[in-house]
Amino acid sequence: MSQSSHIKDRFLSHRLITNDLIGKIKTEHFDYKPTPTSMSAHELVVHMLTSFYHLASAAAKQRPKTLHDKDDDKNLPLLAQRYTDESVKLIESLSEERLDEFVDLSDSMGINVPARTLIDMAIDHEINHKGNLFVYVREMGHEKLPMFVKK
Amino acid sequence: MSQSSHIKDRFLSHRLITNDLIGKIKTEHFDYKPTPTSMSAHELVVHMLTSFYHLASAAAKQRPKTLHDKDDDKNLPLLAQRYTDESVKLIESLSEERLDEFVDLSDSMGINVPARTLIDMAIDHEINHKGNLFVYVREMGHEKLPMFVKK
C-alpha cells in the first residue's frame, strides 16, 4: 500500500466519525455552545472542515478552492461531504517525494515542516476537535455515540 | 534522534497539555459530568492515564504495575505525574526491533498490531479524550486554556 493510501485510511478513520457526529446536529443546535466563550457547534464544524482542507492544500502545494458560500453554509452534512471528498483528493495526490518536501508556513503558523508532518498535525487537530464535538453532541441529547475511531 | 525519542516527544506534546488541564480541576469538580451519561471528570482523567500506561506496557511486553491506590485516588496531579513518568520509561525502553514486533490484543481489543501502531493508537486515544477534557474544564469556568498541543 502506498504511503498516501495509508494516510488516507488514517484520515478517514477519524473523519468518517466526525461526519457521523455532524449528521446528528439539528439546525436548531447550530448556535449551541457549551459556554459563552466556546465556539458554537456550527463554528466548530466549519473550523474542522476548513482547517484540514487548507493544511492538506498546503501539503500538496495547491491553492485551496472556495468550497462553500452563504447558501451552503447551513447544510453541514453537504459541506462535510464536499470538504471530505476534496481533502481525500489532495491526500491521494501526495507522492512520496512530495511528502518529504518541506512546507513553509512560518508566517501563518510559525512552522516549516515536511508535508507528511503537516498532514499528521492536521489529523491530530481533527482528533482534538472531534473530542470537543463528542461532548457537544452528547449535550444536545444524543446518548448513543460511535467509537472515536472507525476500524 | 532514535525512534523512541520521536515517540516520546509526540506523546509528551499532548500529555503535558493533559496534565496542564488536570491541574485546573478542583476537588469539588471531580464528580462534574456534562450530562448524566458522561464520564465524570475524575473518571475521564483516570481513564486517560491508565489507558495509555496499559497500552504502553503491552507495547513494551511488560506487566503494568499498580500505580495508585485509594489514598492517591483523589490527588489527580500526583497521579498524572506518576503515570506520565512511568509511561515515558516504557516508551524509552522500546527498541526499533520491539517497535516492529506484533502485540496480540485480540482477546481484549480485537487487534493484533505492531508495537509502534499500538502506541500511535494510544496517542490518538489521548488526543480524543483531551478534546473532551477541554470542554469539561471550560465548563468548570476556566476561560484561558492552552493550545491543544505543546510545541
PDB file of N, CA and C in Angstrom, chain A residues 7-47:
ATOM      1  N   ILE A   7      -2.110   7.198   4.632  1.00  0.00           N
ATOM      2  CA  ILE A   7      -2.525   8.485   5.207  1.00  0.00           C
ATOM      3  C   ILE A   7      -4.031   8.693   5.004  1.00  0.00           C
ATOM      4  N   LYS A   8      -4.507   8.343   3.805  1.00  0.00           N
ATOM      5  CA  LYS A   8      -5.951   8.490   3.524  1.00  0.00           C
ATOM      6  C   LYS A   8      -6.763   7.632   4.500  1.00  0.00           C
ATOM      7  N   ASP A   9      -6.319   6.388   4.715  1.00  0.00           N
ATOM      8  CA  ASP A   9      -7.059   5.499   5.636  1.00  0.00           C
ATOM      9  C   ASP A   9      -7.080   6.074   7.047  1.00  0.00           C
ATOM     10  N   ARG A  10      -5.915   6.607   7.469  1.00  0.00           N
ATOM     11  CA  ARG A  10      -5.848   7.165   8.828  1.00  0.00           C
ATOM     12  C   ARG A  10      -6.760   8.391   8.943  1.00  0.00           C
ATOM     13  N   PHE A  11      -6.711   9.243   7.914  1.00  0.00           N
ATOM     14  CA  PHE A  11      -7.585  10.433   7.922  1.00  0.00           C
ATOM     15  C   PHE A  11      -9.056  10.015   7.997  1.00  0.00           C
ATOM     16  N   LEU A  12      -9.455   9.087   7.115  1.00  0.00           N
ATOM     17  CA  LEU A  12     -10.877   8.709   7.059  1.00  0.00           C
ATOM     18  C   LEU A  12     -11.327   7.963   8.308  1.00  0.00           C
ATOM     19  N   SER A  13     -10.404   7.265   8.983  1.00  0.00           N
ATOM     20  CA  SER A  13     -10.804   6.547  10.206  1.00  0.00           C
ATOM     21  C   SER A  13     -11.314   7.542  11.248  1.00  0.00           C
ATOM     22  N   HIS A  14     -10.842   8.785  11.161  1.00  0.00           N
ATOM     23  CA  HIS A  14     -11.345   9.831  12.066  1.00  0.00           C
ATOM     24  C   HIS A  14     -12.440  10.672  11.402  1.00  0.00           C
ATOM     25  N   ARG A  15     -12.241  11.091  10.153  1.00  0.00           N
ATOM     26  CA  ARG A  15     -13.204  11.996   9.505  1.00  0.00           C
ATOM     27  C   ARG A  15     -14.586  11.359   9.361  1.00  0.00           C
ATOM     28  N   LEU A  16     -14.641  10.044   9.117  1.00  0.00           N
ATOM     29  CA  LEU A  16     -15.961   9.426   8.980  1.00  0.00           C
ATOM     30  C   LEU A  16     -16.738   9.487  10.293  1.00  0.00           C
ATOM     31  N   ILE A  17     -16.018   9.462  11.413  1.00  0.00           N
ATOM     32  CA  ILE A  17     -16.679   9.625  12.718  1.00  0.00           C
ATOM     33  C   ILE A  17     -17.110  11.092  12.880  1.00  0.00           C
ATOM     34  N   THR A  18     -16.245  12.017  12.493  1.00  0.00           N
ATOM     35  CA  THR A  18     -16.636  13.440  12.523  1.00  0.00           C
ATOM     36  C   THR A  18     -17.941  13.630  11.751  1.00  0.00           C
ATOM     37  N   ASN A  19     -18.001  13.058  10.544  1.00  0.00           N
ATOM     38  CA  ASN A  19     -19.190  13.249   9.699  1.00  0.00           C
ATOM     39  C   ASN A  19     -20.426  12.602  10.318  1.00  0.00           C
ATOM     40  N   ASP A  20     -20.210  11.476  11.004  1.00  0.00           N
ATOM     41  CA  ASP A  20     -21.293  10.804  11.718  1.00  0.00           C
ATOM     42  C   ASP A  20     -21.865  11.754  12.794  1.00  0.00           C
ATOM     43  N   LEU A  21     -20.972  12.381  13.542  1.00  0.00           N
ATOM     44  CA  LEU A  21     -21.410  13.323  14.587  1.00  0.00           C
ATOM     45  C   LEU A  21     -22.110  14.535  13.966  1.00  0.00           C
ATOM     46  N   ILE A  22     -21.545  15.053  12.863  1.00  0.00           N
ATOM     47  CA  ILE A  22     -22.157  16.212  12.190  1.00  0.00           C
ATOM     48  C   ILE A  22     -23.597  15.891  11.791  1.00  0.00           C
ATOM     49  N   GLY A  23     -23.829  14.656  11.352  1.00  0.00           N
ATOM     50  CA  GLY A  23     -25.167  14.246  10.932  1.00  0.00           C
ATOM     51  C   GLY A  23     -26.189  14.286  12.064  1.00  0.00           C
ATOM     52  N   LYS A  24     -25.712  14.327  13.298  1.00  0.00           N
ATOM     53  CA  LYS A  24     -26.629  14.339  14.452  1.00  0.00           C
ATOM     54  C   LYS A  24     -26.998  15.761  14.891  1.00  0.00           C
ATOM     55  N   ILE A  25     -26.321  16.772  14.330  1.00  0.00           N
ATOM     56  CA  ILE A  25     -26.564  18.151  14.776  1.00  0.00           C
ATOM     57  C   ILE A  25     -27.748  18.749  14.030  1.00  0.00           C
ATOM     58  N   LYS A  26     -28.828  18.976  14.741  1.00  0.00           N
ATOM     59  CA  LYS A  26     -30.007  19.570  14.106  1.00  0.00           C
ATOM     60  C   LYS A  26     -29.789  21.077  13.911  1.00  0.00           C
ATOM     61  N   THR A  27     -30.491  21.643  12.920  1.00  0.00           N
ATOM     62  CA  THR A  27     -30.325  23.061  12.604  1.00  0.00           C
ATOM     63  C   THR A  27     -30.506  23.942  13.842  1.00  0.00           C
ATOM     64  N   GLU A  28     -31.454  23.584  14.689  1.00  0.00           N
ATOM     65  CA  GLU A  28     -31.703  24.434  15.874  1.00  0.00           C
ATOM     66  C   GLU A  28     -30.540  24.382  16.867  1.00  0.00           C
ATOM     67  N   HIS A  29     -29.624  23.468  16.672  1.00  0.00           N
ATOM     68  CA  HIS A  29     -28.463  23.380  17.560  1.00  0.00           C
ATOM     69  C   HIS A  29     -27.196  23.999  16.963  1.00  0.00           C
ATOM     70  N   PHE A  30     -27.295  24.587  15.769  1.00  0.00           N
ATOM     71  CA  PHE A  30     -26.095  25.163  15.144  1.00  0.00           C
ATOM     72  C   PHE A  30     -25.432  26.205  16.030  1.00  0.00           C
ATOM     73  N   ASP A  31     -26.252  26.966  16.761  1.00  0.00           N
ATOM     74  CA  ASP A  31     -25.692  28.035  17.606  1.00  0.00           C
ATOM     75  C   ASP A  31     -25.360  27.542  19.011  1.00  0.00           C
ATOM     76  N   TYR A  32     -25.548  26.251  19.257  1.00  0.00           N
ATOM     77  CA  TYR A  32     -25.279  25.723  20.601  1.00  0.00           C
ATOM     78  C   TYR A  32     -23.801  25.900  20.963  1.00  0.00           C
ATOM     79  N   LYS A  33     -23.547  26.429  22.144  1.00  0.00           N
ATOM     80  CA  LYS A  33     -22.177  26.465  22.652  1.00  0.00           C
ATOM     81  C   LYS A  33     -22.203  26.102  24.134  1.00  0.00           C
ATOM     82  N   PRO A  34     -21.273  25.254  24.576  1.00  0.00           N
ATOM     83  CA  PRO A  34     -21.281  24.799  25.969  1.00  0.00           C
ATOM     84  C   PRO A  34     -21.095  25.931  26.967  1.00  0.00           C
ATOM     85  N   THR A  35     -20.309  26.938  26.613  1.00  0.00           N
ATOM     86  CA  THR A  35     -20.105  28.106  27.472  1.00  0.00           C
ATOM     87  C   THR A  35     -20.059  29.336  26.563  1.00  0.00           C
ATOM     88  N   PRO A  36     -20.219  30.535  27.144  1.00  0.00           N
ATOM     89  CA  PRO A  36     -20.216  31.741  26.294  1.00  0.00           C
ATOM     90  C   PRO A  36     -18.917  31.934  25.515  1.00  0.00           C
ATOM     91  N   THR A  37     -17.785  31.401  26.008  1.00  0.00           N
ATOM     92  CA  THR A  37     -16.511  31.611  25.301  1.00  0.00           C
ATOM     93  C   THR A  37     -16.171  30.461  24.348  1.00  0.00           C
ATOM     94  N   SER A  38     -17.064  29.465  24.240  1.00  0.00           N
ATOM     95  CA  SER A  38     -16.810  28.330  23.323  1.00  0.00           C
ATOM     96  C   SER A  38     -17.163  28.722  21.890  1.00  0.00           C
ATOM     97  N   MET A  39     -16.593  27.982  20.921  1.00  0.00           N
ATOM     98  CA  MET A  39     -17.105  28.064  19.556  1.00  0.00           C
ATOM     99  C   MET A  39     -18.499  27.445  19.541  1.00  0.00           C
ATOM    100  N   SER A  40     -19.390  27.976  18.684  1.00  0.00           N
ATOM    101  CA  SER A  40     -20.696  27.318  18.508  1.00  0.00           C
ATOM    102  C   SER A  40     -20.470  26.015  17.741  1.00  0.00           C
ATOM    103  N   ALA A  41     -21.476  25.139  17.774  1.00  0.00           N
ATOM    104  CA  ALA A  41     -21.365  23.864  17.049  1.00  0.00           C
ATOM    105  C   ALA A  41     -21.084  24.115  15.563  1.00  0.00           C
ATOM    106  N   HIS A  42     -21.778  25.080  14.972  1.00  0.00           N
ATOM    107  CA  HIS A  42     -21.569  25.389  13.552  1.00  0.00           C
ATOM    108  C   HIS A  42     -20.150  25.897  13.304  1.00  0.00           C
ATOM    109  N   GLU A  43     -19.692  26.792  14.162  1.00  0.00           N
ATOM    110  CA  GLU A  43     -18.321  27.320  14.004  1.00  0.00           C
ATOM    111  C   GLU A  43     -17.282  26.201  14.146  1.00  0.00           C
ATOM    112  N   LEU A  44     -17.497  25.322  15.126  1.00  0.00           N
ATOM    113  CA  LEU A  44     -16.542  24.235  15.357  1.00  0.00           C
ATOM    114  C   LEU A  44     -16.449  23.318  14.131  1.00  0.00           C
ATOM    115  N   VAL A  45     -17.614  22.962  13.574  1.00  0.00           N
ATOM    116  CA  VAL A  45     -17.611  22.065  12.413  1.00  0.00           C
ATOM    117  C   VAL A  45     -16.925  22.728  11.221  1.00  0.00           C
ATOM    118  N   VAL A  46     -17.282  23.977  10.946  1.00  0.00           N
ATOM    119  CA  VAL A  46     -16.667  24.662   9.799  1.00  0.00           C
ATOM    120  C   VAL A  46     -15.157  24.815  10.021  1.00  0.00           C
ATOM    121  N   HIS A  47     -14.751  25.089  11.253  1.00  0.00           N
ATOM    122  CA  HIS A  47     -13.318  25.182  11.579  1.00  0.00           C
ATOM    123  C   HIS A  47     -12.597  23.857  11.291  1.00  0.00           C
TER     124      HIS A  47
END
